[in-house]
Amino acid sequence: MPVIDETVVIARPPAEVFDFLMLAENLPRWDSSMLECVQVGSGLVTVGTRYRGASTILGRRIEWTTEVVEFVPGVRAASRSVEGSLTFTVSYEVSPSPAGTTLRYRLAAESGLGGAFGRAMEPIVQRAQTKVVRANLDRLVRLLQQRAA
């Protein structure tokens, strides 16, 4: 399972960064592959909260549902896919840093490319996806820092 593990520093307080990440409507604002995302049901995010959304991957619309499997308010959240054709886990972890907040973003996903060809292609797909994730995180940094200005 390919894993993308990236860290960025955001010149905003950790609580603000974490709260922004937990709002479903914010995800399409910074994740270029995300077409839509909604929280299923109302209330505060906690273990068991579900999100439903759709992403564009390799030009295809992929619908999915995730469930929060780990939640430490203001610090860490992890969700895994529970419906849809993608198998993935994504986590966010924020911590204070001298410049504001360090955000660690981790995505572990099945490539969906089976067989020998798929195994051969996984490193190429992972490199391409890492570039997309890096660009998305840079967009998140700009978005949060511009909101503060």
Coordinates of C-alpha atoms in Angstrom, one line a residue:
M1 CA 0.0 0.0 0.0
P2 CA 1.7 3.3 -1.1
V3 CA 2.0 5.8 1.7
I4 CA 2.4 9.6 1.4
D5 CA 3.6 11.3 4.5
E6 CA 4.1 15.1 4.2
T7 CA 4.6 17.9 6.7
V8 CA 4.0 21.6 6.3
V9 CA 4.3 24.6 8.7
I10 CA 1.4 27.0 8.8
A11 CA 1.6 30.4 10.4
R12 CA -1.7 30.0 12.3
P13 CA -2.5 28.5 15.7
P14 CA -2.9 24.7 15.9
A15 CA -6.6 24.9 17.0
E16 CA -7.5 27.0 14.0
V17 CA -5.7 24.7 11.6
F18 CA -7.3 21.6 13.1
D19 CA -10.8 23.0 13.2
F20 CA -10.5 24.1 9.5
L21 CA -9.5 20.6 8.5
M22 CA -12.4 19.0 10.3
L23 CA -15.1 21.0 8.4
A24 CA -16.1 18.9 5.4
E25 CA -17.0 22.0 3.2
N26 CA -13.3 23.1 3.5
L27 CA -11.8 20.0 1.9
P28 CA -12.6 20.9 -1.7
R29 CA -11.2 24.4 -1.1
W30 CA -7.6 23.1 -0.8
D31 CA -7.6 19.5 -2.2
S32 CA -7.6 19.7 -5.9
S33 CA -8.9 16.2 -6.4
M34 CA -11.9 16.7 -4.1
L35 CA -15.1 17.5 -6.0
E36 CA -17.4 17.5 -2.9
C37 CA -17.4 16.5 0.7
V38 CA -20.2 16.5 3.4
Q39 CA -20.4 15.3 6.9
V40 CA -23.0 12.6 7.2
G41 CA -25.3 13.7 10.0
S42 CA -24.8 16.7 12.3
G43 CA -23.0 17.3 15.5
L44 CA -19.4 17.5 16.6
V45 CA -16.8 15.3 14.8
T46 CA -15.8 12.3 16.9
V47 CA -14.9 8.6 16.4
G48 CA -17.6 7.2 14.2
T49 CA -18.4 10.4 12.3
R50 CA -18.8 9.8 8.6
Y51 CA -18.0 11.9 5.6
R52 CA -19.3 11.3 2.1
G53 CA -17.7 12.8 -1.0
A54 CA -16.4 12.4 -4.5
S55 CA -12.9 12.9 -6.0
T56 CA -11.5 13.0 -9.5
I57 CA -8.7 10.4 -9.9
L58 CA -7.1 9.9 -13.3
G59 CA -10.1 11.8 -14.8
R60 CA -12.7 9.5 -13.2
R61 CA -15.2 10.5 -10.6
I62 CA -14.9 8.3 -7.6
E63 CA -17.5 8.4 -4.8
W64 CA -16.5 7.3 -1.3
T65 CA -17.5 7.4 2.4
T66 CA -15.0 7.6 5.2
E67 CA -15.4 7.0 9.0
V68 CA -13.3 8.7 11.7
V69 CA -11.4 6.0 13.4
E70 CA -9.2 8.1 15.7
F71 CA -9.9 11.5 17.1
V72 CA -8.0 13.6 19.6
P73 CA -9.7 17.0 19.6
G74 CA -7.3 19.7 18.4
V75 CA -4.5 17.3 17.8
R76 CA -5.1 14.3 15.6
A77 CA -7.8 12.8 13.4
A78 CA -7.7 9.7 11.2
S79 CA -10.4 8.4 8.8
R80 CA -10.6 5.3 6.7
S81 CA -12.7 4.5 3.7
V82 CA -15.8 2.3 4.4
E83 CA -17.7 2.6 1.1
G84 CA -16.6 3.1 -2.5
S85 CA -14.0 1.6 -4.8
L86 CA -11.0 3.3 -3.1
T87 CA -9.3 1.8 0.0
F88 CA -7.5 4.5 1.9
T89 CA -6.7 5.9 5.3
V90 CA -5.9 9.6 5.8
S91 CA -4.7 11.3 9.0
Y92 CA -4.0 14.9 10.1
E93 CA -1.9 15.7 13.1
V94 CA -1.2 19.2 14.3
S95 CA 1.4 20.4 16.8
P96 CA 2.6 23.8 17.9
S97 CA 5.8 25.1 16.3
P98 CA 7.7 28.4 16.6
A99 CA 6.2 29.5 13.3
G100 CA 2.6 28.5 14.2
T101 CA 1.6 24.9 13.5
T102 CA 3.2 21.9 12.1
L103 CA 0.7 19.8 10.2
R104 CA 1.5 16.1 9.4
Y105 CA -0.6 14.7 6.6
R106 CA -0.5 11.0 5.9
L107 CA -2.3 9.1 3.2
A108 CA -2.1 5.3 2.8
A109 CA -4.0 4.1 -0.3
E110 CA -4.3 1.1 -2.5
S111 CA -3.4 2.0 -6.0
G112 CA -6.1 -0.2 -7.5
L113 CA -3.6 -1.4 -10.0
G114 CA -3.6 -5.1 -9.7
G115 CA -1.2 -7.7 -11.1
A116 CA 2.5 -7.4 -12.1
F117 CA 1.8 -4.3 -14.2
G118 CA 0.1 -2.6 -11.3
R119 CA 3.0 -3.4 -8.9
A120 CA 5.5 -2.0 -11.5
M121 CA 3.4 1.2 -11.8
E122 CA 2.9 1.8 -8.1
P123 CA 6.1 3.8 -7.6
I124 CA 5.3 6.0 -10.6
V125 CA 1.7 6.6 -9.3
Q126 CA 3.0 7.3 -5.8
R127 CA 5.5 9.9 -7.0
A128 CA 2.8 11.6 -9.1
Q129 CA 0.3 11.5 -6.1
T130 CA 3.0 12.9 -3.8
K131 CA 3.4 15.9 -6.0
V132 CA -0.4 16.5 -6.0
V133 CA -0.5 16.2 -2.2
R134 CA 2.4 18.6 -1.8
A135 CA 0.7 21.1 -4.1
N136 CA -2.6 20.7 -2.1
L137 CA -0.8 21.3 1.2
D138 CA 0.9 24.4 -0.2
R139 CA -2.6 25.6 -1.2
L140 CA -3.9 24.9 2.3
V141 CA -1.0 26.9 3.8
R142 CA -1.8 29.9 1.5
L143 CA -5.5 29.7 2.1
L144 CA -5.2 29.7 5.9
Q145 CA -2.5 32.4 6.0
Q146 CA -4.5 34.6 3.6
R147 CA -7.6 34.2 5.8
A148 CA -5.6 35.7 8.7
A149 CA -4.3 38.7 6.7

